[in-house]
XYZ file of C-alpha atoms in Angstrom:
614
model
C 17.182 21.577 -11.933
C 20.085 24.092 -12.698
C 23.059 22.804 -11.350
C 23.903 26.407 -9.867
C 20.675 26.251 -8.079
C 21.431 22.825 -6.252
C 22.474 22.423 -2.749
C 25.009 19.663 -1.956
C 25.872 17.161 0.811
C 28.942 17.047 2.819
C 30.715 13.991 3.738
C 29.375 14.234 7.384
C 25.606 14.169 5.890
C 26.248 11.137 3.958
C 27.786 9.645 7.107
C 24.466 10.873 9.176
C 22.328 9.379 6.279
C 24.367 5.983 6.008
C 23.747 5.549 10.056
C 19.981 5.951 9.638
C 19.748 3.078 7.138
C 22.722 1.014 9.062
C 20.792 1.493 12.408
C 17.754 0.458 10.584
C 18.972 -2.700 9.216
C 20.618 -3.310 12.288
C 17.615 -3.354 14.502
C 16.123 -5.536 12.088
C 19.079 -8.138 12.491
C 18.788 -8.140 16.082
C 15.290 -9.238 16.101
C 16.219 -12.256 13.668
C 18.828 -13.213 15.634
C 17.328 -12.997 19.106
C 13.852 -14.132 21.049
C 12.188 -16.720 18.852
C 14.266 -15.796 16.028
C 10.882 -15.348 14.341
C 10.384 -18.903 13.675
C 6.636 -18.817 14.234
C 4.102 -16.814 12.380
C 2.831 -15.333 15.841
C 6.219 -13.947 16.467
C 6.650 -12.693 12.687
C 3.383 -10.913 12.186
C 2.307 -10.461 15.684
C 5.775 -9.849 17.980
C 3.969 -12.749 20.338
C 1.110 -10.010 21.298
C 3.759 -8.866 23.846
C 4.545 -5.269 23.189
C 3.957 -2.550 25.683
C 2.105 0.834 25.136
C 4.921 3.268 24.481
C 6.423 1.576 21.276
C 3.247 0.558 19.711
C 2.411 4.465 20.234
C 5.181 5.693 18.552
C 4.799 3.046 15.764
C 1.368 4.194 15.363
C 2.152 7.489 14.748
C 5.241 6.579 12.279
C 2.936 4.266 10.307
C 0.999 7.346 8.614
C 3.227 10.190 9.607
C 5.339 9.741 6.655
C 7.180 11.673 4.217
C 4.296 12.682 2.325
C 3.300 14.445 5.717
C 6.669 16.019 6.233
C 6.836 17.248 3.177
C 3.551 17.724 1.984
C 2.318 19.594 4.992
C 4.601 22.512 4.812
C 4.173 22.853 1.196
C 0.644 22.918 1.956
C 1.072 25.728 4.503
C 3.535 27.663 2.299
C 1.062 27.808 -0.793
C -2.719 28.044 0.784
C -1.678 29.149 4.379
C -2.610 27.332 7.763
C -6.264 26.443 7.663
C -5.188 22.748 7.306
C -4.155 22.870 10.913
C -7.559 22.482 11.809
C -7.552 18.880 11.373
C -6.135 18.695 14.585
C -9.784 18.897 15.996
C -10.606 15.585 14.054
C -7.672 13.947 16.256
C -10.120 13.840 18.868
C -12.997 11.829 18.009
C -10.545 10.349 15.479
C -8.955 8.302 18.141
C -11.251 8.217 20.961
C -13.684 5.968 18.707
C -10.796 3.518 18.037
C -10.127 3.259 21.333
C -13.587 2.627 22.999
C -15.353 1.098 19.868
C -13.067 -0.643 17.283
C -10.114 -1.980 20.185
C -12.354 -3.651 22.591
C -14.317 -5.671 19.718
C -11.243 -6.223 17.688
C -9.063 -7.316 20.289
C -11.521 -9.593 22.398
C -11.674 -11.683 19.189
C -8.292 -12.350 19.479
C -7.560 -11.853 15.518
C -4.332 -11.698 13.684
C -6.136 -9.922 10.433
C -8.940 -7.214 10.623
C -10.466 -8.796 7.928
C -10.931 -12.004 9.895
C -13.846 -9.921 11.795
C -15.392 -9.675 8.247
C -15.860 -13.449 7.986
C -17.267 -14.044 11.487
C -19.561 -11.154 11.074
C -20.472 -11.856 7.296
C -18.804 -14.444 5.309
C -15.561 -15.694 3.722
C -16.728 -13.730 0.530
C -16.777 -10.368 2.410
C -13.492 -11.201 4.094
C -11.878 -11.635 0.760
C -13.402 -8.435 -0.814
C -11.862 -6.487 2.154
C -8.498 -8.036 2.173
C -8.091 -7.133 -1.812
C -9.427 -3.719 -1.334
C -7.128 -3.079 1.357
C -4.018 -4.615 -0.567
C -4.880 -2.407 -3.507
C -5.020 0.832 -1.284
C -1.674 0.025 0.519
C 0.365 -0.962 -2.714
C -0.279 2.538 -4.408
C 0.309 4.173 -1.092
C 3.764 2.643 -0.796
C 5.017 3.786 -4.092
C 4.022 7.363 -3.111
C 5.704 7.121 -0.093
C 8.880 5.602 -1.133
C 9.057 7.675 -4.597
C 8.226 11.382 -2.626
C 11.408 11.754 -0.495
C 13.633 10.679 -3.102
C 12.105 12.802 -5.951
C 12.299 15.878 -3.592
C 15.771 15.121 -2.978
C 16.814 14.586 -6.405
C 15.094 18.147 -7.369
C 16.904 20.174 -4.837
C 20.053 18.426 -4.686
C 21.135 16.671 -7.458
C 20.787 13.402 -5.224
C 20.383 10.003 -7.685
C 16.663 9.566 -7.789
C 16.742 6.031 -8.422
C 19.748 5.027 -6.264
C 17.841 6.487 -3.411
C 14.528 4.589 -3.954
C 16.477 1.394 -4.087
C 18.465 1.781 -1.137
C 15.377 3.134 0.772
C 13.149 0.355 -0.458
C 15.859 -2.511 0.006
C 16.681 -1.397 3.417
C 13.031 -1.447 4.298
C 12.598 -4.871 3.021
C 15.596 -6.222 4.464
C 14.721 -5.413 8.104
C 10.925 -6.341 7.779
C 11.503 -9.729 5.960
C 14.022 -11.105 8.577
C 12.748 -9.111 11.856
C 9.082 -9.100 11.615
C 6.722 -7.277 13.358
C 9.031 -6.351 16.301
C 11.479 -4.983 14.069
C 9.282 -2.704 12.225
C 7.756 -1.525 15.868
C 11.265 -0.735 17.036
C 12.514 0.985 14.006
C 9.598 2.847 14.105
C 10.531 4.195 17.460
C 13.921 5.066 16.351
C 12.769 6.760 13.404
C 9.710 9.006 15.067
C 12.703 10.233 17.349
C 14.693 11.124 14.142
C 11.571 12.707 12.723
C 11.268 15.263 15.527
C 15.026 15.709 16.033
C 15.031 16.537 11.784
C 11.841 18.884 11.866
C 12.948 20.838 15.246
C 16.471 21.761 14.106
C 15.089 23.013 10.724
C 12.480 25.178 12.422
C 15.174 26.465 15.114
C 17.907 27.486 12.378
C 15.304 28.960 10.031
C 13.519 31.076 12.638
C 17.079 32.290 13.643
C 18.188 33.330 9.850
C 14.883 34.651 8.725
C 14.695 37.038 11.825
C 12.993 35.586 14.599
C 9.379 34.778 15.624
C 8.405 38.093 15.222
C 9.589 38.342 11.878
C 7.965 35.382 10.879
C 4.790 36.036 12.019
C 4.904 39.384 10.665
C 5.752 38.323 7.173
C 3.157 35.367 7.392
C 0.103 37.599 8.302
C 1.310 40.342 5.779
C 1.134 37.509 3.333
C -2.729 35.983 4.258
C -1.010 32.845 5.445
C -2.351 32.814 9.146
C -6.042 31.680 8.308
C -9.068 32.337 10.569
C -12.133 29.814 11.388
C -13.697 29.316 8.148
C -17.262 28.124 8.902
C -18.307 28.054 5.129
C -20.442 24.806 4.905
C -19.969 24.435 1.036
C -18.620 20.924 0.778
C -16.903 21.706 -2.353
C -14.570 24.229 -0.630
C -11.437 22.342 -0.524
C -10.245 23.202 3.299
C -12.914 24.765 5.910
C -13.459 23.683 9.841
C -15.994 21.768 8.468
C -14.029 19.569 5.902
C -11.103 19.247 8.199
C -12.533 19.073 11.754
C -15.326 16.844 10.611
C -14.582 15.261 7.008
C -11.114 14.494 8.746
C -12.814 12.255 11.714
C -13.580 9.659 8.808
C -10.174 9.968 7.603
C -8.808 9.193 10.847
C -11.231 6.503 11.757
C -10.110 5.022 8.409
C -6.665 5.101 9.427
C -6.565 4.138 12.860
C -10.095 2.390 13.166
C -9.543 -0.358 10.633
C -6.435 -0.152 8.551
C -4.641 -3.354 9.107
C -1.694 -1.554 9.433
C -2.651 0.023 12.675
C -4.768 -2.795 14.284
C -1.802 -5.308 13.965
C 0.027 -3.053 16.075
C -3.130 -2.613 18.789
C -3.613 -6.634 18.569
C -0.002 -6.970 19.187
C 0.060 -5.069 22.545
C 0.246 -7.184 25.740
C -3.502 -6.437 26.950
C -6.571 -4.605 25.732
C -5.466 -1.860 28.239
C -2.155 -1.508 26.755
C -3.790 -1.161 23.473
C -6.183 1.522 24.398
C -3.320 3.317 26.375
C -1.221 3.256 23.066
C -4.209 4.918 20.922
C -4.493 7.852 23.534
C -0.644 8.455 23.579
C -0.768 9.121 19.907
C -2.688 12.004 20.458
C -0.022 14.750 21.720
C 2.524 13.095 19.459
C 0.210 13.729 16.399
C -0.465 17.134 17.592
C 3.068 17.998 17.771
C 3.622 16.531 14.478
C 1.137 18.792 12.663
C 2.321 22.016 14.464
C 5.996 21.153 13.619
C 5.171 21.048 9.881
C 2.695 23.950 9.999
C 5.373 26.150 11.635
C 8.088 24.715 9.144
C 5.598 25.784 6.217
C 5.551 29.477 7.780
C 9.020 29.693 8.040
C 9.586 28.673 4.602
C 7.057 31.708 3.650
C 8.542 34.189 5.659
C 12.091 33.229 3.730
C 10.885 33.056 0.366
C 7.673 35.167 0.444
C 5.452 32.892 -1.777
C 8.303 33.186 -4.280
C 7.988 30.489 -7.326
C 10.804 28.314 -7.705
C 9.645 26.414 -10.911
C 12.371 27.625 -12.938
C 15.135 27.374 -10.588
C 14.070 23.279 -9.203
C 13.092 22.437 -12.810
C 9.448 21.034 -11.501
C 6.194 22.595 -10.650
C 5.965 20.686 -7.356
C 6.275 22.571 -3.702
C 7.398 19.164 -2.307
C 10.759 19.917 -3.853
C 10.900 23.531 -2.425
C 10.774 21.944 1.339
C 13.800 19.905 0.647
C 15.478 23.181 -1.278
C 14.671 25.190 2.007
C 16.297 22.777 4.065
C 19.208 22.495 2.106
C 19.111 26.739 1.761
C 18.822 26.777 6.017
C 21.247 24.143 7.099
C 23.972 24.486 4.549
C 26.939 25.438 6.391
C 26.157 23.484 9.438
C 27.966 20.187 8.898
C 25.703 17.240 9.495
C 22.381 19.018 9.630
C 21.124 18.517 6.280
C 21.813 14.824 6.773
C 19.910 14.757 9.809
C 16.589 15.925 7.914
C 17.271 14.041 5.061
C 17.301 11.054 7.705
C 14.429 12.443 9.107
C 12.828 12.466 5.913
C 13.738 8.878 4.866
C 12.964 7.543 8.537
C 9.385 8.636 7.986
C 9.292 6.799 4.335
C 11.073 3.845 5.991
C 8.646 3.240 9.230
C 5.645 3.591 6.501
C 6.083 1.194 4.140
C 7.825 -1.410 6.656
C 4.403 -1.073 8.503
C 2.844 -1.696 4.813
C 5.134 -4.665 3.999
C 4.001 -6.131 7.268
C 0.284 -5.547 7.350
C 0.419 -6.905 3.767
C 2.119 -10.025 4.430
C -0.150 -10.810 7.403
C -3.577 -9.785 5.378
C -2.404 -12.124 2.432
C -1.348 -14.988 4.670
C -4.493 -15.399 7.225
C -6.902 -14.077 4.581
C -5.826 -15.526 1.275
C -3.619 -18.608 1.816
C -4.463 -20.230 5.115
C -7.861 -20.613 4.682
C -7.048 -23.022 1.361
C -4.022 -24.380 3.352
C -4.925 -25.411 6.643
C -2.609 -27.862 7.438
C 0.174 -25.974 6.226
C 3.157 -26.376 8.802
C 4.231 -23.606 10.959
C 7.689 -23.599 9.730
C 6.433 -23.302 6.233
C 3.752 -20.702 7.076
C 6.599 -18.468 8.532
C 8.760 -18.971 5.561
C 5.909 -18.104 3.137
C 5.181 -14.811 5.210
C 8.749 -13.571 4.957
C 8.474 -14.564 1.359
C 5.530 -12.387 0.948
C 7.396 -9.604 2.638
C 9.884 -9.571 0.359
C 7.549 -9.723 -2.801
C 5.767 -6.730 -1.177
C 8.972 -5.049 -0.971
C 9.813 -5.020 -4.692
C 6.555 -4.553 -5.515
C 6.801 -1.446 -3.996
C 9.741 -0.350 -6.157
C 7.855 -0.967 -8.976
C 4.824 1.107 -8.030
C 7.443 4.082 -7.080
C 8.228 3.888 -10.839
C 4.678 4.947 -11.431
C 4.155 7.494 -9.083
C 6.035 10.247 -10.907
C 3.219 10.253 -13.398
C 1.036 11.831 -11.204
C 0.737 15.692 -11.252
C -1.049 16.654 -7.764
C 1.067 17.440 -4.417
C 1.901 14.168 -2.511
C -0.218 15.164 0.501
C -3.439 15.572 -1.722
C -2.714 12.079 -3.464
C -2.129 10.294 -0.498
C -5.571 11.646 1.401
C -7.384 11.100 -1.863
C -6.137 7.438 -1.777
C -7.070 6.985 1.702
C -10.437 8.571 1.161
C -11.262 6.630 -2.005
C -10.424 3.010 -0.610
C -10.389 3.811 2.970
C -13.719 5.388 3.277
C -15.549 1.852 2.145
C -13.566 -0.244 4.240
C -14.444 1.750 6.965
C -18.218 1.667 6.231
C -17.878 -1.843 5.717
C -16.743 -2.488 9.341
C -19.259 -0.053 10.817
C -21.998 -1.651 8.686
C -21.163 -4.907 10.429
C -20.142 -3.394 13.865
C -23.395 -1.223 14.341
C -26.287 -2.747 12.206
C -26.971 -6.235 13.346
C -29.518 -6.709 10.582
C -26.680 -6.428 8.063
C -25.919 -9.506 6.012
C -23.553 -10.939 3.648
C -25.086 -9.834 0.576
C -25.546 -6.404 1.449
C -22.030 -6.067 2.758
C -20.853 -7.156 -0.734
C -23.415 -4.687 -2.371
C -22.432 -1.787 -0.120
C -18.827 -2.162 -0.616
C -18.964 -2.470 -4.598
C -21.076 0.657 -4.581
C -18.933 2.516 -2.248
C -15.857 1.514 -4.485
C -17.840 2.667 -7.511
C -18.984 5.998 -6.256
C -15.471 6.508 -4.849
C -13.515 6.100 -8.207
C -16.166 7.850 -10.207
C -15.698 11.173 -7.736
C -11.852 10.714 -7.570
C -11.309 10.020 -11.416
C -14.225 12.732 -11.855
C -12.033 15.310 -9.927
C -8.871 14.532 -11.350
C -10.189 15.114 -15.074
C -11.798 18.180 -14.104
C -8.881 19.403 -12.115
C -11.332 21.345 -10.385
C -9.538 21.240 -6.680
C -11.390 24.402 -5.631
C -8.040 25.336 -3.847
C -7.591 29.406 -3.054
C -4.221 30.429 -4.608
C -3.116 33.017 -2.299
C -0.978 35.865 -3.033
C 2.389 35.524 -3.691
C 4.104 38.169 -1.718
C 4.733 38.979 1.880
C 2.773 42.366 1.251
C -1.150 41.562 1.229
C -3.107 43.797 -1.211
C -6.680 44.131 -0.118
C -7.998 45.053 -3.560
C -6.376 41.991 -5.307
C -7.573 40.019 -2.496
C -11.018 40.943 -3.294
C -10.867 40.483 -6.968
C -9.393 37.225 -6.112
C -12.527 36.083 -4.054
C -14.939 37.633 -6.636
C -13.640 35.623 -9.591
C -13.790 32.273 -7.074
C -17.372 32.826 -6.613
C -18.209 33.662 -10.066
C -16.422 30.884 -11.722
C -17.950 28.325 -9.256
C -18.868 24.841 -10.940
C -22.000 23.894 -11.897
C -24.000 20.625 -12.117
C -22.248 17.388 -12.634
C -18.642 19.726 -12.559
C -20.038 20.635 -9.133
C -20.376 17.069 -7.967
C -16.399 16.511 -8.766
C -15.356 19.651 -6.972
C -16.356 17.631 -3.501
C -13.529 18.115 -1.364
C -11.041 15.130 -0.754
C -11.346 15.475 2.981
C -15.342 14.379 2.672
C -14.317 11.298 0.524
C -14.154 9.103 3.634
C -17.365 10.064 5.010
C -19.242 10.107 1.763
C -18.110 6.884 0.788
C -18.685 5.318 4.023
C -22.363 6.569 4.212
C -22.818 5.144 0.572
C -21.661 1.411 2.123
C -23.746 1.934 5.061
C -26.957 3.098 3.302
C -26.696 0.351 0.573
C -25.748 -2.320 2.397
C -28.734 -1.973 4.717
C -30.985 -1.292 1.752
C -30.014 -4.935 0.171
C -29.768 -6.724 3.436
C -33.928 -5.630 4.117
C -34.373 -6.578 0.486
C -32.733 -10.107 0.764
C -33.726 -10.719 4.260
C -32.094 -9.352 7.392
C -29.772 -11.332 9.389
C -31.766 -12.769 12.767
C -30.516 -12.120 16.055
C -29.432 -15.706 16.632
C -27.464 -15.946 13.500
C -24.780 -13.343 14.327
C -21.880 -14.410 15.876
C -21.369 -13.305 19.544
C -18.793 -10.623 19.914
C -18.980 -8.836 16.613
C -21.682 -6.342 17.574
C -21.021 -3.309 18.965
C -24.223 -2.073 20.858
C -24.558 1.518 19.628
C -27.904 1.937 18.259
C -28.918 0.267 21.873
C -27.135 2.950 23.552
C -28.306 5.932 21.143
C -31.782 4.835 21.396
C -31.645 4.281 25.115
C -34.838 6.294 25.074
C -37.245 3.686 23.921
C -38.748 1.001 25.689
C -37.020 -2.385 25.781
C -39.617 -4.554 23.907
C -39.058 -1.913 20.820
C -35.148 -1.722 21.004
C -35.489 -5.845 21.084
C -38.018 -5.422 17.724
C -35.488 -2.920 16.155
C -32.693 -5.689 16.951
C -30.913 -2.638 18.354
C -29.949 -4.813 21.398
C -26.485 -6.722 22.050
C -27.166 -9.813 19.998
C -27.560 -13.385 21.990
C -27.781 -12.147 25.358
C -30.488 -14.154 26.635
C -28.450 -17.534 25.612
C -25.437 -18.370 24.284
C -24.658 -21.160 21.710
C -22.443 -23.847 21.518
C -19.183 -23.145 19.205
C -20.767 -25.780 16.943
C -23.878 -24.150 16.003
C -22.107 -20.840 15.440
C -20.242 -22.671 12.841
C -23.428 -24.306 11.259
C -24.725 -21.107 10.224
C -21.187 -19.945 8.461
C -20.922 -23.057 5.986
C -18.033 -21.093 4.253
C -15.613 -20.048 7.009
C -12.424 -21.517 6.807
C -9.621 -22.471 9.365
C -9.239 -19.468 10.208
C -12.963 -18.911 11.983
C -12.266 -22.363 13.888
C -9.022 -20.950 15.215
C -10.568 -17.863 16.709
C -14.152 -18.732 17.605
C -14.622 -17.123 21.230
C -14.999 -19.341 24.186
C -18.498 -19.156 26.173
C -16.255 -17.289 28.629
C -14.834 -14.696 26.358
C -18.444 -14.387 24.913
C -20.058 -13.661 27.848
C -17.122 -11.400 29.264
C -17.834 -9.578 26.042
C -21.424 -9.229 26.504
C -21.110 -8.084 29.854
C -18.296 -5.494 29.194
C -20.047 -4.005 26.239
C -22.488 -2.308 28.729
C -20.016 -0.516 30.744
C -20.463 2.812 31.838
C -17.246 3.834 29.979
C -18.161 2.703 26.573
C -21.496 3.992 26.865
C -20.056 7.186 27.699
C -17.399 7.378 24.876
C -20.352 6.479 22.378
C -22.134 9.409 23.554
C -19.456 11.379 23.012
């Protein structure tokens, strides 16, 4: 970037930014030296299952309300308008379903890793396959989360790029490694507050300097940035109500239903009720975060009227423009630029610390413990900390590779979650909702889902057919030009395989989830469906039984839609005998007779039946 166009930090800004890093490191050191001092894996990885709903809910927000969202959403609104806001509609079902379907099943099984469920339901091979898929997803996403704020800050201010990446990565690795999940959750709480404070400061000052709320609205409306309800059912349209409001539900389920980073927080809650409450409390906060990001994008547009800053920023990335706007608005207000940068890096720190901890957990519980069942608690804790440190260093390496990507960070991040999170969601749905699905079907389904995901994803990258409608770059719209743009969009619509590659990235999760379920069921029936008595108690949610409530009981029984093993509950030894491949983790977490009976009786509560119907 041309130094003449760069905005610079003052001493006060550096102080505010340094205080953020120091406070985050301090919280980690506090939990390293207090309580049980992170001497057990239960405390280090699960926070002793002692967390209340408020810190858990704020941590759930911070985990995926990353720097990608804080930079990416305003850049999206600035470029394409407010259509993206309709993803807020997906938050309703995207949080209700995890609260009343996934949390009850996973919490009552008393797991440490979400992927232990896959062994209880299917086999050890499925568990390992699911774990490796999750590790691949999160390692790539971590690199984006660390690199994004550092790159944007460097482009707009000249702030040292790799110095920032190293500072962020190392501080985060420090407090995650020494403080465990408690440190991660409480730093998330602190960082969430900083995130909101930074965004509000920018919006208030920006609106004031742009001429007030009415002026911002007028310019956004004249520039075609205020989008109406687009009910176009075409799945290749980048953003419509259906892609965001329906496709977004599957994206939310892959994040808040089965992603280990979130499941680990549910499982760290003191009680199941606290876990469900924390999921409910996420909803208003996510809506607030989305609203603030959208307003910030509109204020940006009112300030610059769609001007192209590629030459000034030395980068074609719209993400760098967000930082430039912030520095432009807050210049001359000591400490406020530093506050927003602290907000940005708070988001990055909260996300990658969650990733480090969840990756250490699944690696320890799913890949190491089953092979070393006699490992002492002290050694297991030491290995867990070493894993967190290793993933921290790997994250820095991934950040180095991220700068090769050309799309906007929001698009890349959501594509990754759709391409990899969708098949994982499909695997859990296959296990929870379809009692006859077997291990062979699960492996085949996940394999097919991943192959299809990467085929479509890589095909879309090669073809670069995003389907995005580039809106008018002026505050003064022109009807004729708009009509010509719309006409060219219709005539240049891709056909054949290119149209398949043009599938909106918001449908990736739902499409890949459906592929896993269909292939999984097909292979299960071809290889012999799992019998009712073979299914481990507590691993099935009676969704089909609820949906097919109009059928006679004997037909539901024939379709295997009833809750498994309702008539009789076998002894734990019998449960173990049909799963010869299960490791120590299975033996440790096998539910007792009382737990199983409680699960089966509570599975028929009206509240769960009601939520399923919703």
